Tab-separated table of C-alpha atoms in Angstrom:
chain	number	residue	atom	x	y	z
A	278	MET	CA	0.100	-0.200	-0.090
A	279	GLY	CA	1.384	3.388	-0.862
A	280	LYS	CA	1.831	6.523	1.060
A	281	THR	CA	-1.345	8.722	2.374
A	282	TRP	CA	-0.937	12.518	2.997
A	283	SER	CA	-3.517	14.503	5.076
A	284	ALA	CA	-4.056	18.333	4.909
A	285	ARG	CA	-4.482	17.923	8.775
A	286	SER	CA	-0.771	17.489	9.301
A	287	HIS	CA	1.667	20.251	8.411
A	288	ALA	CA	4.462	17.766	8.107
A	289	ASP	CA	2.422	15.904	5.598
A	290	ILE	CA	2.053	18.887	3.465
A	291	LYS	CA	5.808	19.532	3.755
A	292	ASP	CA	6.519	15.708	2.696
A	293	PHE	CA	4.168	15.824	-0.058
A	294	GLU	CA	5.659	18.988	-1.477
A	295	ARG	CA	8.924	17.385	-1.345
A	296	TRP	CA	7.753	13.994	-2.736
A	297	ALA	CA	5.921	15.403	-5.816
A	298	SER	CA	7.786	16.074	-9.060
A	299	LYS	CA	6.898	16.275	-12.636
A	300	GLY	CA	5.093	13.064	-14.043
A	301	LYS	CA	4.235	11.904	-10.537
A	302	THR	CA	0.709	10.582	-9.932
A	303	VAL	CA	-1.535	10.832	-6.952
A	304	TRP	CA	-5.045	9.855	-6.396
A	305	VAL	CA	-7.988	11.798	-4.647
A	306	VAL	CA	-11.452	10.411	-3.371
A	307	ASN	CA	-14.343	11.466	-4.985
A	308	GLU	CA	-17.735	11.399	-2.874
A	309	HIS	CA	-20.922	10.461	-4.812
A	310	ALA	CA	-24.477	10.209	-3.746
A	311	ALA	CA	-25.308	7.058	-5.157
A	312	VAL	CA	-23.467	5.534	-7.999
A	313	SER	CA	-24.429	2.237	-6.519
A	314	PRO	CA	-25.006	0.962	-2.970
A	315	ALA	CA	-21.467	-0.088	-2.876
A	316	GLU	CA	-19.687	2.734	-4.557
A	317	THR	CA	-20.469	6.081	-2.831
A	318	GLN	CA	-16.768	6.779	-3.126
A	319	THR	CA	-14.425	6.481	-6.199
A	320	CYS	CA	-11.107	7.798	-6.948
A	321	SER	CA	-9.424	9.655	-9.794
A	322	LYS	CA	-5.820	10.533	-10.329
A	323	ARG	CA	-4.033	13.984	-10.653
A	324	VAL	CA	-0.668	14.176	-12.376
A	325	CYS	CA	1.917	16.770	-11.548
A	326	THR	CA	2.368	18.722	-14.506
A	327	GLY	CA	5.422	20.638	-13.817
A	328	TYR	CA	6.502	23.496	-11.463
A	329	GLY	CA	4.706	27.001	-10.683
A	330	LEU	CA	5.975	30.452	-10.468
A	331	THR	CA	7.307	29.645	-6.819
A	332	GLY	CA	9.397	26.474	-8.106
A	333	LYS	CA	7.198	24.233	-6.178
A	334	PRO	CA	5.376	21.086	-7.784
A	335	SER	CA	2.090	22.046	-9.770
A	336	PHE	CA	-0.944	19.918	-10.596
A	337	ASP	CA	-2.621	21.392	-13.505
A	338	GLY	CA	-1.998	24.918	-12.366
A	339	HIS	CA	-2.753	24.272	-8.726
A	340	SER	CA	-0.011	24.064	-5.993
A	341	ALA	CA	0.685	20.625	-4.418
A	342	LYS	CA	-0.369	22.370	-0.995
A	343	SER	CA	-3.638	23.544	-2.363
A	344	LEU	CA	-4.371	20.368	-4.081
A	345	LEU	CA	-4.054	18.486	-0.684
A	346	GLN	CA	-6.018	21.035	1.174
A	347	TRP	CA	-8.822	20.968	-1.173
A	348	TYR	CA	-9.200	17.305	-1.111
A	349	GLY	CA	-8.167	16.929	2.318
A	350	GLU	CA	-6.013	13.583	1.660
A	351	LEU	CA	-4.141	12.187	-1.200
A	352	HIS	CA	-2.862	8.744	-2.022
A	353	GLU	CA	-0.023	7.408	-3.769
A	354	GLU	CA	-1.790	4.215	-4.747
A	355	PRO	CA	-5.694	3.991	-5.867
A	356	PRO	CA	-7.779	3.553	-2.765
A	357	TYR	CA	-10.925	2.839	-4.723
A	358	ARG	CA	-11.980	1.859	-8.045
A	359	ASP	CA	-11.117	4.296	-10.667
A	360	LEU	CA	-14.158	4.793	-13.006
A	361	ALA	CA	-12.380	7.079	-15.452
A	362	SER	CA	-10.375	4.114	-16.704
A	363	HIS	CA	-13.138	1.520	-17.350
């Protein structure tokens, strides 16, 4: 099982910013009202596209820190089924 970073931990935010680099992929959890009774949570990937003006990793124009804060938790491995790849 891969690493998980939480926005609740300042140390995790710093660790994630150090870990992220161009081409690295993280997985985010998506909440659904009711895709099916068994799948109210799915995941999708976010890929680091380069570095922003500050020199820190960027995910489609959003900083690594803001991505983590928006989703609250990021995963190195997919925690649920990825519906986008099916």
